[in-house]
CSV table of C-alpha atoms in Angstrom, one decimal:
chain,number,residue,atom,x,y,z
A,1139,MET,CA,26.7,-49.0,-20.1
A,1140,THR,CA,25.6,-45.4,-20.7
A,1141,SER,CA,24.9,-43.1,-17.9
A,1142,PRO,CA,21.3,-41.9,-17.5
A,1143,VAL,CA,20.5,-38.5,-19.0
A,1144,LEU,CA,19.3,-36.1,-16.4
A,1145,PRO,CA,16.5,-33.7,-17.3
A,1146,VAL,CA,17.6,-30.2,-18.1
A,1147,VAL,CA,15.7,-27.7,-15.8
A,1148,THR,CA,15.0,-24.5,-17.6
A,1149,ILE,CA,15.4,-21.3,-15.5
A,1150,GLU,CA,14.0,-18.1,-16.7
A,1151,VAL,CA,13.3,-14.7,-15.0
A,1152,SER,CA,10.3,-13.1,-16.7
A,1153,LYS,CA,8.6,-9.7,-16.6
A,1154,PHE,CA,4.8,-9.7,-17.1
A,1155,TYR,CA,3.8,-6.2,-18.4
A,1156,ALA,CA,1.0,-4.2,-20.0
A,1157,PRO,CA,1.8,-1.8,-22.8
A,1158,TRP,CA,-0.1,1.1,-21.1
A,1159,CYS,CA,1.5,0.6,-17.7
A,1160,GLY,CA,3.7,3.5,-16.6
A,1161,HIS,CA,5.7,1.4,-14.1
A,1162,CYS,CA,6.3,-1.1,-16.8
A,1163,LYS,CA,7.8,1.5,-19.1
A,1164,LYS,CA,9.9,2.8,-16.2
A,1165,LEU,CA,11.3,-0.7,-15.6
A,1166,GLU,CA,12.0,-1.4,-19.3
A,1167,PRO,CA,15.6,0.1,-19.5
A,1168,ILE,CA,16.5,-1.6,-16.2
A,1169,TRP,CA,15.1,-4.9,-17.6
A,1170,ASN,CA,17.3,-4.5,-20.7
A,1171,GLU,CA,20.3,-4.0,-18.5
A,1172,VAL,CA,19.5,-7.1,-16.5
A,1173,GLY,CA,19.4,-9.1,-19.7
A,1174,LEU,CA,22.8,-7.8,-21.0
A,1175,GLU,CA,24.5,-8.4,-17.6
A,1176,MET,CA,23.1,-11.9,-17.2
A,1177,LYS,CA,24.3,-12.8,-20.8
A,1178,SER,CA,27.7,-11.2,-20.3
A,1179,ILE,CA,28.5,-13.2,-17.2
A,1180,GLY,CA,27.3,-16.5,-18.8
A,1181,SER,CA,24.4,-17.0,-16.5
A,1182,PRO,CA,22.2,-20.0,-17.2
A,1183,VAL,CA,19.2,-17.9,-16.2
A,1184,LYS,CA,17.3,-16.6,-19.4
A,1185,VAL,CA,15.7,-13.2,-19.2
A,1186,GLY,CA,12.4,-12.7,-21.0
A,1187,LYS,CA,9.1,-10.6,-20.9
A,1188,MET,CA,5.6,-11.2,-21.8
A,1189,ASP,CA,2.7,-8.9,-22.7
A,1190,ALA,CA,0.1,-10.1,-20.1
A,1191,THR,CA,-2.7,-8.4,-22.0
A,1192,SER,CA,-2.0,-10.4,-25.2
A,1193,TYR,CA,-1.5,-13.6,-23.3
A,1194,SER,CA,-4.0,-13.2,-20.5
A,1195,SER,CA,-4.6,-17.0,-20.1
A,1196,ILE,CA,-0.9,-17.6,-19.4
A,1197,ALA,CA,-0.6,-14.5,-17.1
A,1198,SER,CA,-3.7,-15.8,-15.2
A,1199,GLU,CA,-2.2,-19.3,-14.9
A,1200,PHE,CA,0.9,-17.8,-13.2
A,1201,GLY,CA,-1.3,-15.6,-10.9
A,1202,VAL,CA,-0.4,-12.2,-12.3
A,1203,ARG,CA,-2.6,-9.7,-10.7
A,1204,GLY,CA,-0.7,-6.4,-11.3
A,1205,TYR,CA,2.0,-4.9,-13.6
A,1206,PRO,CA,4.8,-5.3,-13.8
A,1207,THR,CA,5.1,-8.7,-12.2
A,1208,ILE,CA,8.6,-10.4,-12.0
A,1209,LYS,CA,8.7,-14.2,-11.6
A,1210,LEU,CA,11.6,-16.6,-11.8
A,1211,LEU,CA,10.4,-19.8,-13.4
A,1212,LYS,CA,12.4,-22.9,-12.3
A,1213,GLY,CA,11.0,-26.1,-13.7
A,1214,ASP,CA,7.4,-26.4,-12.5
A,1215,LEU,CA,8.0,-23.8,-9.7
A,1216,ALA,CA,7.4,-20.0,-10.0
A,1217,TYR,CA,9.0,-17.6,-7.5
A,1218,ASN,CA,7.6,-14.0,-7.2
A,1219,TYR,CA,10.1,-11.1,-6.8
A,1220,ARG,CA,9.1,-8.5,-4.3
A,1221,GLY,CA,12.2,-6.6,-3.9
A,1222,PRO,CA,13.4,-3.2,-5.1
A,1223,ARG,CA,13.3,-2.8,-8.9
A,1224,THR,CA,17.0,-2.2,-9.5
A,1225,LYS,CA,19.4,-4.0,-11.7
A,1226,ASP,CA,21.6,-5.3,-9.0
A,1227,ASP,CA,18.7,-6.5,-6.8
A,1228,ILE,CA,16.9,-8.3,-9.6
A,1229,ILE,CA,20.2,-10.1,-10.6
A,1230,GLU,CA,20.9,-11.1,-7.1
A,1231,PHE,CA,17.3,-12.5,-6.8
A,1232,ALA,CA,17.8,-14.5,-10.0
A,1233,HIS,CA,21.2,-15.9,-8.8
A,1234,ARG,CA,19.8,-16.8,-5.3
A,1235,VAL,CA,16.7,-18.5,-6.5
A,1236,SER,CA,18.2,-20.3,-9.5
A,1237,GLY,CA,20.9,-22.0,-7.3
A,1238,ALA,CA,20.6,-24.6,-4.7
A,1239,LEU,CA,17.9,-24.2,-2.2
A,1240,ILE,CA,20.4,-24.9,0.7
A,1241,ARG,CA,24.1,-24.3,-0.1
A,1242,PRO,CA,26.8,-26.1,1.8
A,1243,LEU,CA,29.7,-24.2,3.5
A,1244,PRO,CA,32.5,-26.8,3.5
A,1245,SER,CA,35.2,-24.6,5.2
A,1246,GLN,CA,35.8,-21.7,7.5
A,1247,GLN,CA,37.2,-19.7,4.6
A,1248,MET,CA,33.9,-20.1,2.7
A,1249,PHE,CA,32.0,-19.3,5.8
A,1250,GLU,CA,34.0,-16.0,6.2
A,1251,HIS,CA,33.5,-15.2,2.5
A,1252,MET,CA,29.7,-15.5,2.9
A,1253,GLN,CA,29.8,-13.2,5.9
A,1254,LYS,CA,31.5,-10.5,3.9
A,1255,ARG,CA,29.3,-10.9,0.9
A,1256,HIS,CA,25.9,-11.1,2.6
A,1257,ARG,CA,24.4,-8.8,5.2
A,1258,VAL,CA,21.9,-11.4,6.4
A,1259,PHE,CA,21.9,-15.2,5.9
A,1260,PHE,CA,20.8,-18.3,7.7
A,1261,VAL,CA,22.7,-21.4,8.6
A,1262,TYR,CA,21.6,-24.9,9.7
A,1263,ILE,CA,24.2,-26.7,11.7
A,1264,GLY,CA,24.0,-30.4,12.3
A,1265,GLY,CA,22.9,-33.6,10.7
A,1266,GLU,CA,19.6,-35.1,9.6
A,1267,SER,CA,16.8,-34.2,12.0
A,1268,PRO,CA,13.2,-33.0,12.1
A,1269,LEU,CA,14.6,-29.4,12.5
A,1270,LYS,CA,16.3,-29.8,9.2
A,1271,GLU,CA,13.1,-30.8,7.4
A,1272,LYS,CA,11.5,-27.6,8.9
A,1273,TYR,CA,14.5,-25.6,7.7
A,1274,ILE,CA,14.1,-27.0,4.1
A,1275,ASP,CA,10.4,-26.1,4.1
A,1276,ALA,CA,11.1,-22.6,5.3
A,1277,ALA,CA,13.8,-22.2,2.7
A,1278,SER,CA,11.6,-23.3,-0.2
A,1279,GLU,CA,9.1,-20.6,0.9
A,1280,LEU,CA,11.5,-17.7,1.8
A,1281,ILE,CA,14.4,-18.3,-0.7
A,1282,VAL,CA,13.0,-15.3,-2.6
A,1283,TYR,CA,14.2,-13.1,0.3
A,1284,THR,CA,17.4,-14.4,1.8
A,1285,TYR,CA,20.1,-17.0,1.6
A,1286,PHE,CA,20.1,-20.4,3.3
A,1287,PHE,CA,23.2,-22.4,4.1
A,1288,SER,CA,24.2,-25.6,5.9
A,1289,ALA,CA,27.5,-26.4,7.8
A,1290,SER,CA,29.1,-28.7,10.2
A,1291,GLU,CA,30.0,-27.6,13.7
A,1292,GLU,CA,33.7,-27.5,12.9
A,1293,VAL,CA,33.2,-24.8,10.2
A,1294,VAL,CA,31.4,-22.4,12.5
A,1295,PRO,CA,33.5,-19.4,13.7
A,1296,GLU,CA,35.0,-19.9,17.3
A,1297,TYR,CA,32.9,-17.0,18.7
A,1298,VAL,CA,29.6,-18.9,18.1
A,1299,THR,CA,28.4,-20.7,21.2
A,1300,LEU,CA,25.8,-23.4,20.8
A,1301,LYS,CA,23.9,-24.8,23.8
A,1302,GLU,CA,22.5,-27.8,21.7
A,1303,MET,CA,22.6,-29.4,18.3
A,1304,PRO,CA,21.2,-29.2,15.7
A,1305,ALA,CA,20.7,-25.5,15.5
A,1306,VAL,CA,19.5,-22.7,13.1
A,1307,LEU,CA,21.4,-19.4,13.3
A,1308,VAL,CA,21.0,-16.0,11.6
A,1309,PHE,CA,24.1,-13.9,11.1
A,1310,LYS,CA,23.6,-10.2,10.7
A,1311,ASP,CA,24.7,-6.9,12.2
A,1312,GLU,CA,28.2,-8.4,13.0
A,1313,THR,CA,26.6,-10.8,15.4
A,1314,TYR,CA,24.3,-13.8,15.4
A,1315,PHE,CA,21.1,-15.1,16.9
A,1316,VAL,CA,20.1,-18.7,17.6
A,1317,TYR,CA,16.6,-19.9,16.9
A,1318,ASP,CA,14.7,-21.1,20.0
A,1319,GLU,CA,11.5,-23.0,19.3
A,1320,TYR,CA,10.0,-22.2,22.8
A,1321,GLU,CA,10.6,-18.5,22.6
A,1322,ASP,CA,10.5,-17.8,18.8
A,1323,GLY,CA,7.7,-20.2,17.8
A,1324,ASP,CA,7.4,-21.4,14.3
A,1325,LEU,CA,10.7,-21.6,12.4
A,1326,SER,CA,9.4,-20.1,9.2
A,1327,SER,CA,7.9,-17.1,11.0
A,1328,TRP,CA,11.1,-16.6,12.9
A,1329,ILE,CA,13.1,-16.5,9.7
A,1330,ASN,CA,10.6,-14.1,8.2
A,1331,ARG,CA,11.0,-11.8,11.2
A,1332,GLU,CA,14.8,-12.0,11.3
A,1333,ARG,CA,15.6,-11.6,7.5
A,1334,PHE,CA,16.1,-7.8,7.9
A,1335,GLN,CA,19.0,-6.0,9.5
A,1336,ASN,CA,18.3,-4.6,12.9
A,1337,TYR,CA,18.7,-0.9,11.6
A,1338,LEU,CA,17.6,0.2,8.2
A,1339,ALA,CA,17.1,3.3,6.0
A,1340,MET,CA,13.4,3.0,5.5
A,1341,ASP,CA,11.1,3.7,2.6
A,1342,GLY,CA,7.5,2.8,1.8
A,1343,PHE,CA,8.4,-0.6,0.3
A,1344,LEU,CA,10.3,-1.7,3.3
A,1345,LEU,CA,7.6,-0.6,5.7
A,1346,TYR,CA,5.1,-2.6,3.7
A,1347,GLU,CA,7.4,-5.7,3.8
A,1348,LEU,CA,8.0,-5.3,7.6
A,1349,GLY,CA,4.2,-5.6,8.0
A,1350,ASP,CA,4.5,-9.4,7.6
A,1351,THR,CA,7.1,-9.6,10.4
A,1352,GLY,CA,4.7,-8.5,13.2
A,1353,LYS,CA,7.4,-6.3,14.6
A,1354,LEU,CA,7.0,-2.6,15.7
A,1355,VAL,CA,9.0,-0.1,13.8
A,1356,ALA,CA,10.8,2.6,15.7
A,1357,LEU,CA,11.6,5.5,13.3
A,1358,ALA,CA,13.5,8.6,13.4
A,1359,VAL,CA,11.6,10.8,10.9
A,1360,ILE,CA,14.2,13.4,9.7
A,1361,ASP,CA,15.2,15.6,6.8
A,1362,GLU,CA,18.6,14.4,5.6
A,1363,LYS,CA,19.2,17.6,3.8
A,1364,ASN,CA,18.9,19.5,7.0
A,1365,THR,CA,22.2,19.9,8.8
A,1366,SER,CA,20.8,21.0,12.2
A,1367,VAL,CA,21.9,19.1,15.3
A,1368,GLU,CA,18.4,17.8,16.3
A,1369,HIS,CA,18.0,15.8,13.1
A,1370,ALA,CA,21.4,14.0,13.6
A,1371,ARG,CA,20.8,13.6,17.3
A,1372,LEU,CA,17.5,11.7,17.0
A,1373,LYS,CA,18.9,9.5,14.2
A,1374,SER,CA,22.0,8.7,16.4
A,1375,ILE,CA,19.8,7.8,19.4
A,1376,ILE,CA,17.8,5.3,17.4
A,1377,GLN,CA,21.0,3.7,16.0
A,1378,GLU,CA,22.4,3.4,19.5
A,1379,VAL,CA,19.3,1.7,20.8
A,1380,ALA,CA,19.3,-0.7,17.9
A,1381,ARG,CA,23.0,-1.6,18.5
A,1382,ASP,CA,23.2,-1.6,22.3
A,1383,TYR,CA,19.8,-3.1,23.2
A,1384,ARG,CA,19.3,-5.5,20.2
A,1385,ASP,CA,19.4,-8.6,22.6
A,1386,LEU,CA,16.5,-7.0,24.5
A,1387,PHE,CA,14.4,-5.7,21.7
A,1388,HIS,CA,15.2,-7.5,18.5
A,1389,ARG,CA,12.3,-9.9,18.8
A,1390,ASP,CA,9.8,-7.1,19.0
A,1391,PHE,CA,11.2,-4.1,17.3
A,1392,GLN,CA,12.8,-3.0,14.0
A,1393,PHE,CA,14.7,0.2,14.0
A,1394,GLY,CA,15.5,2.8,11.3
A,1395,HIS,CA,15.1,6.3,10.0
A,1396,MET,CA,13.1,7.8,7.1
A,1397,ASP,CA,14.0,10.8,5.1
A,1398,GLY,CA,10.9,13.2,5.0
A,1399,ASN,CA,7.5,12.9,6.5
A,1400,ASP,CA,5.3,12.6,3.3
A,1401,TYR,CA,4.8,8.8,3.6
A,1402,ILE,CA,4.4,8.9,7.4
A,1403,ASN,CA,1.8,11.7,7.1
A,1404,THR,CA,-0.1,9.4,4.7
A,1405,LEU,CA,-0.1,6.6,7.2
A,1406,LEU,CA,-1.0,8.7,10.2
A,1407,MET,CA,-3.5,10.9,8.2
A,1408,ASP,CA,-1.9,13.9,10.0
A,1409,GLU,CA,1.0,16.3,9.7
A,1410,LEU,CA,4.0,15.1,11.6
A,1411,THR,CA,6.5,17.7,12.6
A,1412,VAL,CA,10.1,16.9,11.6
A,1413,PRO,CA,12.3,15.8,13.3
A,1414,THR,CA,10.6,13.4,15.6
A,1415,VAL,CA,10.3,9.8,16.6
A,1416,VAL,CA,7.3,7.6,15.8
A,1417,VAL,CA,6.6,3.9,16.4
A,1418,LEU,CA,4.6,2.1,13.8
A,1419,ASN,CA,2.6,-1.2,13.8
A,1420,THR,CA,2.5,-1.8,10.0
A,1421,SER,CA,0.4,-4.9,10.4
A,1422,ASN,CA,-2.6,-3.1,11.7
A,1423,GLN,CA,-1.8,0.7,10.9
A,1424,GLN,CA,-1.6,1.6,14.6
A,1425,TYR,CA,1.1,4.1,15.8
A,1426,PHE,CA,2.6,5.5,19.0
A,1427,LEU,CA,3.6,9.1,19.4
A,1428,LEU,CA,6.1,10.4,21.9
A,1429,ASP,CA,4.9,10.8,25.4
A,1430,ARG,CA,8.1,12.5,26.5
A,1431,GLN,CA,11.1,14.6,25.0
A,1432,ILE,CA,13.7,12.3,23.8
A,1433,LYS,CA,16.9,13.8,25.3
A,1434,ASN,CA,19.1,10.6,25.4
A,1435,VAL,CA,19.2,6.9,24.8
A,1436,GLU,CA,17.6,6.1,28.2
A,1437,ASP,CA,14.5,8.2,27.3
A,1438,MET,CA,14.1,6.2,24.1
A,1439,VAL,CA,14.4,3.0,26.0
A,1440,GLN,CA,11.8,4.1,28.6
A,1441,PHE,CA,9.5,5.0,25.8
A,1442,ILE,CA,9.8,1.6,24.2
A,1443,ASN,CA,9.2,-0.2,27.5
A,1444,ASN,CA,6.1,2.0,28.0
A,1445,ILE,CA,4.8,0.8,24.7
A,1446,LEU,CA,5.5,-2.8,25.6
A,1447,ASP,CA,3.7,-2.6,29.0
A,1448,GLY,CA,0.8,-0.7,27.5
A,1449,THR,CA,1.4,2.6,29.3
A,1450,VAL,CA,1.5,4.5,25.9
A,1451,GLU,CA,-1.9,4.3,24.2
A,1452,ALA,CA,-2.0,3.2,20.5
A,1453,GLN,CA,-3.6,5.5,18.0
A,1454,GLY,CA,-5.0,4.8,14.6
A,1455,GLY,CA,-5.8,1.2,13.7
A,1456,ASP,CA,-7.9,-0.5,11.0
A,1457,SER,CA,-11.4,-0.1,12.6
A,1458,ILE,CA,-14.5,0.7,10.4
A,1459,LEU,CA,-14.3,4.4,11.6
A,1460,GLN,CA,-10.5,4.5,10.7
A,1461,ARG,CA,-11.3,3.0,7.3
A,1462,LEU,CA,-13.9,5.6,6.6
A,1463,LYS,CA,-11.5,8.3,7.6
A,1464,ARG,CA,-8.9,6.7,5.3
A,1465,ILE,CA,-11.2,6.9,2.4
A,1466,VAL,CA,-12.0,10.6,2.9
A,1467,PHE,CA,-8.3,11.4,3.5
A,1468,ASP,CA,-7.2,9.5,0.4
A,1469,ALA,CA,-9.8,11.3,-1.7
A,1470,LYS,CA,-8.8,14.7,-0.3
A,1471,SER,CA,-5.1,13.9,-0.8
A,1472,THR,CA,-5.7,12.8,-4.4
A,1473,ILE,CA,-7.6,16.0,-5.3
A,1474,VAL,CA,-5.0,18.3,-3.6
A,1475,SER,CA,-2.1,16.4,-5.3
A,1476,ILE,CA,-3.8,16.8,-8.7
A,1477,PHE,CA,-4.3,20.5,-8.3
A,1478,LYS,CA,-0.7,21.0,-7.1
A,1479,SER,CA,0.9,19.0,-9.8
A,1480,SER,CA,-1.3,20.4,-12.7
A,1481,PRO,CA,-3.9,23.1,-11.9
A,1482,LEU,CA,-5.2,23.0,-15.5
A,1483,MET,CA,-5.7,19.3,-15.4
A,1484,GLY,CA,-7.4,19.6,-12.0
A,1485,CYS,CA,-9.8,22.3,-13.3
A,1486,PHE,CA,-10.5,20.2,-16.3
A,1487,LEU,CA,-11.1,16.9,-14.4
A,1488,PHE,CA,-13.4,18.5,-11.7
A,1489,GLY,CA,-14.6,21.6,-13.5
A,1490,LEU,CA,-16.0,19.8,-16.6
A,1491,PRO,CA,-18.3,17.4,-14.7
A,1492,LEU,CA,-19.5,20.2,-12.4
A,1493,GLY,CA,-20.1,22.3,-15.5
A,1494,VAL,CA,-22.1,19.6,-17.2
A,1495,ILE,CA,-24.1,18.9,-14.0
A,1496,SER,CA,-24.9,22.6,-13.6
A,1497,ILE,CA,-26.1,22.9,-17.2
A,1498,MET,CA,-28.3,19.8,-16.7
A,1499,CYS,CA,-29.8,21.2,-13.5
A,1500,TYR,CA,-30.4,24.6,-15.1
A,1501,GLY,CA,-32.0,22.9,-18.1
A,1502,ILE,CA,-34.3,20.9,-15.9
A,1503,TYR,CA,-35.2,24.0,-13.8
A,1504,THR,CA,-36.0,26.1,-16.9
A,1505,ALA,CA,-37.9,23.3,-18.6
A,1506,ASP,CA,-40.2,23.1,-15.6
A,1507,THR,CA,-40.6,26.9,-15.4
A,1508,ASP,CA,-41.5,27.2,-19.1
A,1509,GLY,CA,-43.9,24.3,-18.9
A,1510,GLY,CA,-45.7,25.9,-16.0
A,1511,TYR,CA,-45.9,29.3,-17.8
A,1512,ILE,CA,-47.2,27.6,-21.0
A,1513,GLU,CA,-49.8,25.7,-19.0
A,1514,GLU,CA,-50.8,28.9,-17.2
A,1515,ARG,CA,-51.1,30.9,-20.4
A,1516,TYR,CA,-53.2,28.1,-21.9
A,1517,GLU,CA,-55.5,28.2,-18.9
A,1518,VAL,CA,-55.8,31.9,-19.1
A,1519,SER,CA,-56.5,31.8,-22.8
A,1520,LYS,CA,-59.1,29.1,-22.2
A,1521,SER,CA,-60.8,31.2,-19.6
A,1522,GLU,CA,-60.8,34.3,-21.9
A,1523,ASN,CA,-62.3,32.2,-24.8
A,1524,GLU,CA,-65.0,30.9,-22.5
A,1525,ASN,CA,-65.8,34.5,-21.3
A,1526,GLN,CA,-66.0,35.7,-24.9
A,1527,GLU,CA,-68.4,32.8,-25.8
A,1528,GLN,CA,-70.6,33.7,-22.8
A,1529,ILE,CA,-70.6,37.3,-23.8
A,1530,GLY,CA,-71.5,36.4,-27.4
A,1531,GLU,CA,-74.4,34.1,-26.3
A,1532,SER,CA,-75.7,36.9,-24.0
A,1533,LYS,CA,-75.7,39.3,-26.9
A,1534,GLU,CA,-77.5,36.9,-29.2
A,1535,GLN,CA,-80.3,36.4,-26.6
A,1536,GLN,CA,-80.7,40.1,-26.1
A,1537,GLU,CA,-81.0,41.0,-29.9
A,1538,PRO,CA,-84.8,41.5,-30.9
A,1539,SER,CA,-86.4,39.8,-33.8
A,1540,SER,CA,-86.8,41.8,-37.1
A,1541,GLY,CA,-89.3,44.6,-37.0
A,1542,GLU,CA,-89.4,44.9,-33.2
A,1543,SER,CA,-88.2,48.0,-31.6
A,1544,VAL,CA,-85.3,47.9,-29.3
A,1545,VAL,CA,-86.5,48.6,-25.8
A,1546,PRO,CA,-83.8,48.8,-23.2
A,1547,THR,CA,-84.3,46.3,-20.5
A,1548,VAL,CA,-84.5,47.8,-17.1
A,1549,GLN,CA,-83.6,45.5,-14.3
A,1550,GLU,CA,-86.4,45.4,-11.8
A,1551,PRO,CA,-85.7,45.5,-8.1
A,1552,LYS,CA,-85.4,42.1,-6.3
A,1553,ASP,CA,-88.5,42.7,-4.1
A,1554,VAL,CA,-90.7,43.4,-7.2
A,1555,LEU,CA,-89.6,40.2,-8.8
A,1556,GLU,CA,-90.5,38.3,-5.8
A,1557,LYS,CA,-94.0,39.8,-5.7
A,1558,LYS,CA,-94.6,38.9,-9.4
A,1559,LYS,CA,-93.7,35.3,-8.6
A,1560,ASP,CA,-96.2,35.2,-5.8
């Protein structure tokens, strides 16, 4: 009796690109390195790419809306990649998604190995249960971001304390947090919030990703090239709050620092003085500025508590007025950046249309002026011709017939003429 042949699942990580896309051209050498690395380690994941402009129907079928788009195709499923576009991050994404959805941890040694290898990962502990079904559903949605494991209670490290079973835990920042359905709500939402380390070096991409968590982001905005004490001090204060008060604030706050204020200035539509501390709500573009001088950790904790109890007023937001201000600010920033990066290009882009419009306006104005002048000259000429004709007729009437002497006509006074009529 022959054993049944299992279907082979084809796994491929593909890049959808457009030939004219600058970001696609920048990704090309990295993508080639990904292909060589995956081939050298004998990975079952194939690496490919597709010109989405030539095969637009296929790209549309996979929901490609921008370039480049990276997707891992696993059987009938397609997983979007939304991480940093580096070789290591893309390869890790391919390995994570191409493997088992939930990976078992059969021993403490394996558990310890995963702790050393991954900065953040989730573990389901227990047997079959409704919670496990929810865990599987969440993993199928969020496997693109993080790792999911399962283990028995005997495998869990001794320092882990569980009040009840089954349970879902997240391990990060050299500690762990246990999911509480009553305090944390939906399991999938909780996993999405907790998939980041508590303190991060921020950039624009991370801030965008944090917008889905619903957490406020407390940032030390500094210049890492500046060696002054104040820059290092503010960064250290945020790190201490993230470490020492994580049990108190980890459900509501994400902590980190950002090098430079360019991105923050764009969000705030204002010039932020560096170094400083700002708290962002990236889900609705609100922000909180300092209401006090941050001298120590206690001042920062008080500032956070004031935000939570509503004492500090939120600024910004996504109201209609703020959206209009955003449009004006973005237009102004674009124009300024063009002139800063390439003055000649700026003069060409904005000077040429203005020049054409000026010439058109001048042409319209001069055309109206010339038309009025010609019409006026025509009316004057017509009046002169009529006068000439009247003078000619008057002369003809005054000329005597042949043989008659020419007697000058003397105009009689008005009263004499009236008497003659009588």
